[in-house]
Amino acid sequence: MERLLNERLQGINLYLIGMMGAGKSTLGRMLAYELGYGFVDTDNLLEKAAGKTINQLFTEEGEAAFRQLESEVLAQVCAFTKLVIATGGGIVLRRDNWSYLHHGIIIWLDVAVEILYNRLSEDTTRPLLQDTDPQGKLRSLLEQRQALYNQADLRITITQEETSEQTITRIIDAIPSVLKN
Ligand SMILES: Nc1ncnc2c1ncn2[C@@H]1O[C@H](COP(=O)(O)OP(=O)(O)O)[C@@H](O)[C@H]1O
Ligand SMILES: O=C(O)C1=C[C@@H](OP(=O)(O)O)[C@@H](O)[C@H](O)C1
Ligand SMILES: [Mg+2]
């Protein structure tokens, strides 16, 4: 099944988008393994390129500098094929990034704010959530971004009832619906 899909995919990249905590980094790695694809995470790549953590980038250089680096990393990864690419939750904010995302299949991992908050309430690596009201912050970020995430080719709604393996199977099953061949 995965081998057949792999042939139909013809190396086209898969871009995972969605909110912080949606599972882009975690499920992306699993999806890549299942498809025999490589895996990259734009956050990891830009941390390596900058020699700084995302927290350091935000505090020392500001969000605008982070967004610039994020766009540069995205442009670089698009030159490769056969990749699952976990993006950062804010990649959808820049219009220019969409022309890169559209090089491949864009998959929105859609997860409710309550679940995101449960997953990230102890997290200290996401500067945008170092807020007095992190759940409210997640809610307002989702409100700002929902229409952008909705431009994905595929929307995968994830609930707590499902295992990661089941979600991966659902993603793999949904991909043929957006392939032209
Ligand atoms: N399907 C899932 N079920 C349960 N926990 C998950 C799932 N996906 C991710 N997580 C957990 O949520 C947190 C954030 O996941 P991560 O993959 O870093 O999200 P993202 O890259 O979208 O911000 C991690 O602690 C991860 O283990
Ligand atoms: O939503 C956002 O704006 C961000 C999401 C983070 O990545 P994850 O979505 O992998 O958490 C990271 O890029 C940065 O903290 C900003
Ligand atoms: Mg991530």
XYZ file of N, CA and C and ligand atoms in Angstrom, residues 18-21 24-25 41 43 54 58 63 66-67 70 87-90 93 125-128 141 145 149, ligand 2:
94
model
N 0.022 23.761 10.810
C -0.926 23.701 11.926
C -0.325 24.359 13.157
N -1.144 24.452 14.176
C -0.762 25.160 15.392
C 0.387 24.488 16.152
N 1.016 25.260 17.013
C 1.998 24.703 17.957
C 1.345 23.570 18.731
N 2.017 22.439 18.816
C 1.485 21.310 19.570
C 0.594 20.385 18.764
N 3.126 18.283 14.335
C 3.809 18.330 13.035
C 5.181 17.652 13.109
N 5.926 17.981 14.172
C 7.276 17.423 14.301
C 7.225 15.932 14.626
N 12.627 19.440 9.754
C 11.789 20.312 10.572
C 12.371 21.716 10.412
N 12.029 24.367 12.066
C 12.532 24.950 13.328
C 13.945 24.440 13.640
N 15.197 28.750 19.373
C 14.096 29.621 18.963
C 13.828 30.676 20.041
N 13.997 34.715 19.314
C 12.889 35.640 19.601
C 13.341 36.757 20.549
N 10.802 38.557 16.644
C 10.014 37.634 15.817
C 10.229 37.886 14.320
N 13.186 36.077 13.126
C 12.866 34.642 13.100
C 12.068 34.305 11.838
N 11.060 35.114 11.529
C 10.211 34.846 10.347
C 11.020 34.914 9.058
N 12.997 31.750 8.838
C 12.053 30.656 8.567
C 11.751 30.584 7.066
N 6.690 22.132 9.485
C 6.930 23.581 9.519
C 6.643 24.098 10.927
N 6.994 25.345 11.180
C 6.592 26.003 12.420
C 5.162 26.519 12.242
N 4.449 26.638 13.340
C 3.027 27.011 13.266
C 2.738 28.326 12.557
N 3.731 29.220 12.517
C 3.501 30.534 11.911
C 3.941 30.642 10.455
N 1.888 32.608 7.824
C 1.621 34.044 7.955
C 2.142 34.863 6.782
N 9.676 25.917 25.392
C 10.469 26.135 24.165
C 9.718 26.961 23.120
N 8.471 27.348 23.442
C 7.693 28.125 22.461
C 7.461 29.537 23.003
N 8.279 30.485 22.512
C 8.245 31.843 23.085
C 6.861 32.482 23.050
N 6.057 32.180 22.040
C 4.745 32.824 21.936
C 3.791 32.365 23.040
N -4.290 33.003 18.559
C -3.444 32.670 17.400
C -4.231 31.838 16.393
N -5.177 32.610 12.460
C -4.552 31.767 11.432
C -5.479 30.763 10.767
N -4.645 28.292 7.568
C -4.495 26.824 7.632
C -5.495 26.136 6.702
O 3.218 29.104 15.880
C 4.276 29.772 15.860
O 4.309 30.964 15.494
C 5.551 29.095 16.216
C 5.590 27.721 16.250
C 6.797 26.968 16.661
O 6.866 25.709 15.987
P 5.844 24.496 16.276
O 4.575 24.807 15.514
O 6.536 23.295 15.766
O 5.604 24.470 17.743
C 8.048 27.782 16.346
O 8.212 27.899 14.950
C 7.969 29.146 16.973
O 7.948 28.982 18.359
C 6.746 29.938 16.490
